Amino acid sequence: MLTCSQCLHANARTLKFCENCGGSLADVAAAERVADESEAEFMLLEVKKAKGAIGLVAILQIVFAVIWTLTDVVDTTGMVVMLGLGGAFAGLWAWCRSNPLAASIVALLLFATMHLADAIVDPSTIKNGIILKIFVVVVLVKAISAGLKHREFVRERGMA
Amino acid sequence: MGYREPLSFCGECGTAWTQGASACGSCGKPRVRATQVVKTGMSSGAGLVSALALYFVLLGTLLASYLLDTADFFDVLDSILIVDTIVVLIWAFVHRADLVGPLRTLGELRYWGIAVAAVPVTVAIAYANLWAAVHVVGTTNVDVLQLCINAGYSLPFLLLTWSLQPAVIEELAFRGIVFERLSAVVEPRAAIIVAAIAFTTLHMAVLSAVFLMCLGLLAGWLRWKSGSMYPSIALHLLHNAVVVVLMWTGVW
């Protein structure tokens, strides 16, 4: 709503002049746009919170790949798989800067898939780091939901 | 924002309304504003959740098959094939509004050309990828397709289950439902990448991830550029068919 500065009539967002008094709405619209942009920026920060969780997963994957290879817990194939996943999360971490919503969707798919697969192959792995797993999933789901809200807001307000 | 009676001044140009006129005398704006068009179809949030649910249901069928290790391996394989086909067709029915357009478009001829011309390249990438997995990483390669060939399945049956079914059903799922729902929330380029990664991870084969990713990206690009499902289906169908025939004849 664009509130006319002269008569306080509430006008639709698309209008250029007040329908009640005929005064220009250009200044009100400009102020509204600035407010919208800062609100959108703020909403995007919520989405970018996924970055920390994704970075953490990347670091843990790579660190455990090295430790488990040195202590012979995994073979070369296992190491390549773990490093590949670590690299993928590192890539997603970088992607978060330009497209946090897409990166969060991919991170959730990848994270859930690898842990579900682990759980099926060896059910004893479910409890390993369960708090961390739940934390990562919650952060990613919240980021995706914030990303959808941001997207809806931007579209509604007609911002690029 | 519903219907509202316009007031004393035109909101477009600021001129006072002439009594009884149906449009603004200065800029021609109609006096009665049309009510906002009601959005049809599912919301972008619900659509994304539905697409993610499809991914996890397909993943679930695959993971459930690992738990059935006491059953006959080839029975399990056939069951997944049938269950996944039914699952994707159910989702396709729910998302039919998304799929009608791309299924009614044939796409420009050059995208068909690119799809066909890319097949030798994708097969070569697949070969190099699997060669590296065996010889560089040193994995003991258990190729399910090879097992099926050794089990004595006939070539037409292998082409049906390894080429036609995956091409139609996987493309319908990833380049149809998943791509369409993702492009409602992110830009097309990002949607192609996300759909390709989902396609790759669902195969549960980290060591073949490189060629699956290439195939997924190319199929997504074809779907985006051509606006049709068919070039990507052709690419997937031919790629798988060539691999099946090469393995069948023992060239691979």
XYZ file of C-alpha atoms in Angstrom:
412
model
C 0.000 0.000 0.000
C 1.187 3.490 -0.826
C -0.076 6.006 1.717
C -0.529 9.436 0.139
C 1.633 12.010 1.937
C -1.032 14.708 1.507
C -4.369 13.059 2.312
C -3.202 9.731 3.904
C -5.370 7.742 1.470
C -4.117 4.157 1.022
C -3.428 3.540 -2.677
C -2.596 0.305 -4.499
C 1.129 -0.313 -5.042
C 0.898 -0.040 -8.835
C -0.525 3.510 -8.890
C 1.438 6.648 -9.722
C -1.062 9.218 -8.407
C -3.349 9.275 -5.373
C -6.851 8.212 -6.332
C -8.339 10.444 -3.638
C -6.533 13.784 -4.103
C -4.602 13.367 -7.340
C -1.215 14.077 -5.697
C 1.928 12.338 -6.995
C 2.928 9.097 -5.269
C 6.491 9.089 -6.679
C 8.221 10.012 -3.392
C 6.192 7.516 -1.340
C 6.892 4.775 -3.893
C 10.643 5.519 -3.815
C 10.711 5.368 -0.004
C 8.704 2.141 -0.081
C 11.161 0.605 -2.562
C 14.131 1.406 -0.324
C 12.312 -0.186 2.640
C 11.456 -3.272 0.553
C 15.034 -3.657 -0.611
C 16.418 -3.566 2.921
C 13.747 -6.051 4.045
C 14.647 -8.388 1.154
C 18.331 -8.039 2.057
C 17.512 -8.957 5.648
C 15.484 -12.000 4.517
C 18.410 -13.141 2.349
C 20.653 -13.153 5.449
C 18.344 -15.829 6.935
C 18.902 -17.983 3.833
C 22.663 -17.473 3.991
C 22.738 -18.994 7.490
C 22.911 -22.338 5.658
C 26.479 -21.464 4.675
C 27.912 -22.206 8.118
C 26.298 -25.646 8.337
C 27.396 -26.554 4.789
C 30.963 -25.414 5.496
C 31.019 -27.473 8.697
C 29.927 -30.620 6.816
C 32.630 -30.006 4.168
C 35.367 -29.647 6.795
C 34.215 -32.735 8.758
C 34.069 -34.858 5.581
C 37.601 -33.901 4.568
C 39.080 -34.194 8.093
C 37.506 -37.631 8.657
C 38.575 -38.785 5.173
C 42.196 -38.025 6.137
C 41.982 -39.484 9.680
C 40.176 -42.655 8.609
C 42.556 -43.222 5.689
C 45.599 -42.868 7.976
C 44.072 -45.201 10.587
C 42.935 -47.709 7.913
C 39.231 -47.378 8.761
C 38.471 -46.823 5.059
C 40.178 -48.068 1.879
C 41.103 -45.963 -1.170
C 37.566 -46.215 -2.576
C 36.136 -45.039 0.739
C 38.598 -42.156 0.835
C 37.732 -41.032 -2.710
C 34.009 -41.195 -1.868
C 34.466 -39.154 1.318
C 36.755 -36.592 -0.316
C 34.352 -36.343 -3.264
C 31.469 -35.576 -0.917
C 33.648 -33.139 1.054
C 34.570 -31.398 -2.205
C 30.901 -31.269 -3.204
C 29.988 -29.576 0.095
C 32.913 -27.165 -0.299
C 31.504 -26.274 -3.735
C 28.046 -25.756 -2.228
C 29.571 -23.546 0.456
C 31.006 -21.320 -2.272
C 27.715 -21.405 -4.229
C 25.888 -20.155 -1.118
C 27.294 -16.684 -1.751
C 25.492 -16.233 -5.074
C 22.572 -18.652 -4.758
C 21.924 -19.740 -1.158
C 18.490 -21.245 -1.915
C 19.699 -23.586 -4.674
C 22.814 -24.496 -2.661
C 20.703 -25.303 0.420
C 18.329 -27.541 -1.577
C 21.279 -29.492 -3.000
C 22.994 -29.689 0.398
C 19.829 -31.109 1.997
C 19.427 -33.722 -0.757
C 23.089 -34.727 -0.584
C 23.295 -34.780 3.218
C 20.067 -36.753 3.701
C 20.974 -39.209 0.915
C 24.432 -40.036 2.271
C 23.241 -40.525 5.845
C 20.170 -42.554 4.842
C 22.411 -44.769 2.710
C 24.851 -45.174 5.630
C 21.981 -46.022 7.968
C 20.656 -48.724 5.632
C 24.058 -50.296 4.990
C 25.059 -50.167 8.663
C 22.235 -49.257 11.135
C 24.788 -48.659 13.902
C 25.844 -45.416 12.143
C 22.495 -43.734 12.870
C 23.477 -42.650 16.368
C 26.924 -41.344 15.310
C 26.789 -37.581 15.588
C 22.996 -37.638 15.692
C 22.783 -34.146 17.241
C 24.999 -32.734 14.505
C 22.933 -34.467 11.803
C 19.668 -33.066 13.173
C 21.261 -29.629 13.550
C 22.436 -29.581 9.924
C 19.035 -30.755 8.594
C 17.157 -28.169 10.693
C 19.443 -25.328 9.542
C 19.061 -26.365 5.884
C 15.262 -26.737 6.071
C 14.969 -23.325 7.760
C 17.228 -21.789 5.101
C 15.133 -23.277 2.272
C 11.916 -22.060 3.836
C 13.444 -18.582 4.314
C 14.614 -18.695 0.699
C 11.099 -19.447 -0.539
C 9.728 -16.566 1.559
C 12.399 -14.217 0.188
C 11.601 -15.299 -3.356
C 7.855 -14.791 -2.820
C 8.490 -11.348 -1.299
C 10.720 -10.240 -4.179
C 8.173 -11.451 -6.738
C 5.231 -9.841 -4.945
C 6.965 -6.472 -4.731
C 8.071 -6.678 -8.339
C 11.789 -6.413 -7.544
C 14.283 -7.894 -9.950
C -5.910 -6.953 -3.200
C -9.438 -7.425 -4.490
C -11.791 -5.210 -6.400
C -11.940 -1.587 -5.316
C -14.112 1.240 -6.632
C -11.826 3.855 -8.216
C -11.983 7.213 -6.467
C -11.889 10.848 -7.634
C -8.560 10.820 -9.516
C -6.942 8.526 -12.050
C -4.167 6.581 -10.317
C -2.172 6.381 -13.549
C -1.933 10.044 -14.572
C -3.489 12.031 -11.703
C -6.275 13.614 -13.837
C -9.729 14.030 -12.256
C -12.258 11.415 -13.454
C -15.049 12.675 -15.722
C -18.420 11.799 -14.165
C -19.816 8.582 -15.655
C -16.859 7.963 -18.019
C -15.713 4.331 -18.335
C -12.062 5.287 -18.935
C -9.710 8.120 -17.978
C -10.062 10.969 -20.482
C -6.347 11.747 -20.274
C -4.516 8.376 -20.313
C -7.305 5.916 -21.237
C -7.041 3.786 -18.102
C -10.293 1.804 -17.610
C -12.324 3.057 -14.685
C -13.141 -0.346 -13.219
C -9.961 -2.126 -12.337
C -9.984 -5.809 -13.184
C -9.723 -8.031 -10.117
C -6.330 -9.647 -9.774
C -5.892 -12.851 -11.735
C -6.285 -15.820 -9.405
C -3.154 -17.970 -9.453
C -3.880 -21.499 -10.586
C -1.921 -24.635 -9.795
C 0.159 -25.369 -6.722
C 2.165 -22.738 -4.861
C 5.921 -22.685 -5.410
C 6.568 -23.899 -1.847
C 4.166 -26.849 -2.070
C 5.525 -27.699 -5.512
C 9.108 -27.771 -4.255
C 8.141 -29.967 -1.298
C 6.334 -32.328 -3.695
C 9.388 -32.542 -5.985
C 11.686 -33.224 -2.996
C 9.211 -35.849 -1.756
C 9.400 -37.597 -5.146
C 13.188 -37.719 -4.806
C 13.005 -39.212 -1.299
C 10.332 -41.762 -2.245
C 12.499 -42.962 -5.152
C 15.523 -43.031 -2.829
C 13.436 -44.977 -0.308
C 12.522 -47.680 -2.834
C 16.194 -48.036 -3.720
C 17.335 -48.211 -0.082
C 14.527 -50.606 0.830
C 15.877 -52.973 -1.825
C 19.156 -53.227 0.116
C 17.181 -54.550 3.081
C 15.682 -57.282 0.896
C 19.058 -58.991 0.463
C 17.584 -62.397 1.243
C 15.298 -62.186 -1.795
C 16.443 -63.046 -5.286
C 18.607 -60.184 -6.632
C 16.936 -60.028 -10.045
C 13.441 -60.163 -8.508
C 14.393 -57.127 -6.412
C 15.700 -55.344 -9.510
C 12.452 -55.991 -11.400
C 10.379 -54.847 -8.419
C 12.253 -51.509 -8.138
C 11.730 -50.967 -11.854
C 7.978 -51.471 -11.586
C 7.527 -49.607 -8.277
C 9.568 -46.599 -9.472
C 7.632 -46.478 -12.740
C 4.342 -46.397 -10.825
C 5.651 -43.775 -8.359
C 6.827 -41.452 -11.137
C 3.567 -41.888 -13.073
C 1.555 -40.975 -9.945
C 3.668 -37.833 -9.468
C 3.380 -37.048 -13.180
C -0.405 -37.219 -12.853
C -0.383 -34.829 -9.877
C 1.999 -32.469 -11.722
C 0.300 -32.915 -15.105
C -0.197 -29.141 -15.430
C 3.639 -28.763 -15.465
C 4.204 -31.558 -17.952
C 1.569 -30.897 -20.619
C 3.522 -28.004 -22.181
C 6.919 -29.732 -22.544
C 5.191 -32.922 -23.716
C 3.225 -31.123 -26.436
C 6.343 -29.330 -27.728
C 8.678 -31.222 -30.022
C 11.535 -28.736 -29.759
C 13.670 -27.302 -32.529
C 15.482 -29.773 -34.785
C 18.937 -28.536 -33.752
C 18.379 -29.672 -30.141
C 17.552 -33.138 -31.441
C 20.777 -32.906 -33.452
C 22.778 -31.884 -30.382
C 21.192 -34.715 -28.358
C 22.120 -37.359 -30.953
C 25.590 -35.912 -31.605
C 26.336 -35.831 -27.869
C 25.744 -39.577 -27.396
C 29.293 -40.692 -28.454
C 30.706 -38.010 -26.134
C 28.607 -39.038 -23.108
C 29.411 -42.722 -23.728
C 33.132 -41.855 -23.912
C 32.892 -39.861 -20.658
C 31.066 -42.773 -18.999
C 33.754 -45.194 -20.191
C 36.584 -42.938 -18.977
C 34.824 -42.396 -15.642
C 34.340 -46.118 -14.974
C 37.841 -46.931 -16.249
C 39.252 -44.406 -13.746
C 37.096 -45.868 -10.960
C 38.542 -49.345 -11.586
C 42.150 -48.529 -12.551
C 42.935 -45.340 -10.652
C 40.810 -45.668 -7.513
C 41.041 -49.461 -7.607
C 37.412 -50.187 -6.829
C 36.206 -53.739 -7.366
C 33.622 -52.892 -9.949
C 30.273 -54.594 -9.453
C 28.347 -53.548 -12.513
C 24.671 -54.408 -12.193
C 24.181 -54.237 -15.969
C 27.032 -56.718 -16.435
C 25.387 -59.027 -13.877
C 22.113 -58.857 -15.832
C 23.919 -59.690 -19.079
C 25.716 -62.608 -17.392
C 22.357 -63.810 -16.021
C 21.263 -64.336 -19.612
C 18.634 -61.635 -20.130
C 17.815 -61.140 -23.814
C 18.925 -57.990 -25.632
C 15.373 -56.645 -26.272
C 14.541 -57.123 -22.573
C 17.752 -55.348 -21.533
C 17.005 -52.472 -23.917
C 13.506 -52.197 -22.450
C 14.630 -52.222 -18.816
C 17.970 -50.388 -19.146
C 17.229 -47.933 -21.939
C 13.539 -47.223 -22.559
C 12.296 -47.323 -18.956
C 15.093 -45.155 -17.452
C 14.976 -42.678 -20.347
C 11.231 -42.068 -20.103
C 10.733 -42.401 -16.337
C 13.919 -40.646 -15.135
C 13.496 -37.802 -17.617
C 9.837 -37.426 -16.627
C 10.921 -37.252 -12.981
C 14.040 -35.065 -13.212
C 13.731 -32.993 -16.374
C 9.952 -32.922 -15.985
C 8.704 -32.613 -12.416
C 11.903 -31.722 -10.511
C 13.218 -29.205 -13.103
C 9.816 -27.532 -13.503
C 9.251 -27.159 -9.741
C 12.807 -25.892 -9.174
C 12.549 -23.308 -11.931
C 9.540 -21.917 -10.055
C 11.868 -21.003 -7.168
C 15.371 -20.524 -8.660
C 16.760 -19.374 -12.029
C 16.789 -21.944 -14.873
C 20.590 -22.411 -14.728
C 20.472 -23.223 -11.016
C 17.443 -25.485 -11.601
C 19.444 -27.450 -14.218
C 22.332 -27.897 -11.774
C 20.115 -28.917 -8.839
C 18.114 -31.391 -10.977
C 21.368 -32.872 -12.342
C 22.778 -33.327 -8.824
C 19.523 -34.963 -7.647
C 19.710 -37.264 -10.694
C 23.344 -38.105 -9.848
C 22.886 -38.739 -6.131
C 19.814 -40.923 -6.681
C 22.033 -43.359 -8.601
C 23.937 -43.921 -5.329
C 27.186 -44.372 -7.225
C 29.776 -41.814 -6.127
C 32.387 -43.299 -8.457
C 30.178 -42.829 -11.545
C 29.135 -39.358 -10.389
C 31.222 -37.541 -13.018
C 29.481 -38.979 -16.082
C 26.037 -38.988 -14.444
C 26.508 -35.297 -13.703
C 27.544 -34.573 -17.319
C 24.533 -36.485 -18.640
C 22.209 -34.742 -16.177
C 23.513 -31.260 -17.007
C 23.275 -31.841 -20.761
C 19.761 -33.291 -20.497
C 18.698 -30.349 -18.328
C 20.175 -27.861 -20.786
C 18.333 -29.552 -23.663
C 15.074 -29.458 -21.688
C 15.532 -25.758 -20.880
C 16.620 -24.588 -24.337
C 14.196 -26.663 -26.403
C 11.233 -26.292 -24.040
C 10.487 -29.942 -24.791
C 10.999 -33.208 -22.952
C 11.868 -35.178 -26.073
C 15.490 -34.186 -26.911
C 16.604 -35.089 -23.378
C 14.645 -38.369 -23.530
C 16.347 -39.133 -26.889
C 19.791 -38.403 -25.402
C 19.169 -40.596 -22.358
C 17.600 -43.415 -24.419
C 20.417 -43.521 -26.977
C 23.159 -43.197 -24.348
C 21.826 -46.131 -22.349
C 21.092 -48.175 -25.489
C 24.656 -47.714 -26.774
C 26.100 -48.776 -23.399
C 23.806 -51.845 -23.285
C 24.746 -52.899 -26.820
C 28.487 -52.317 -26.207
C 28.368 -54.426 -23.046
C 26.165 -57.058 -24.664
C 28.568 -57.498 -27.559
C 31.516 -57.533 -25.165
C 33.208 -54.454 -26.696
C 33.027 -52.567 -23.333
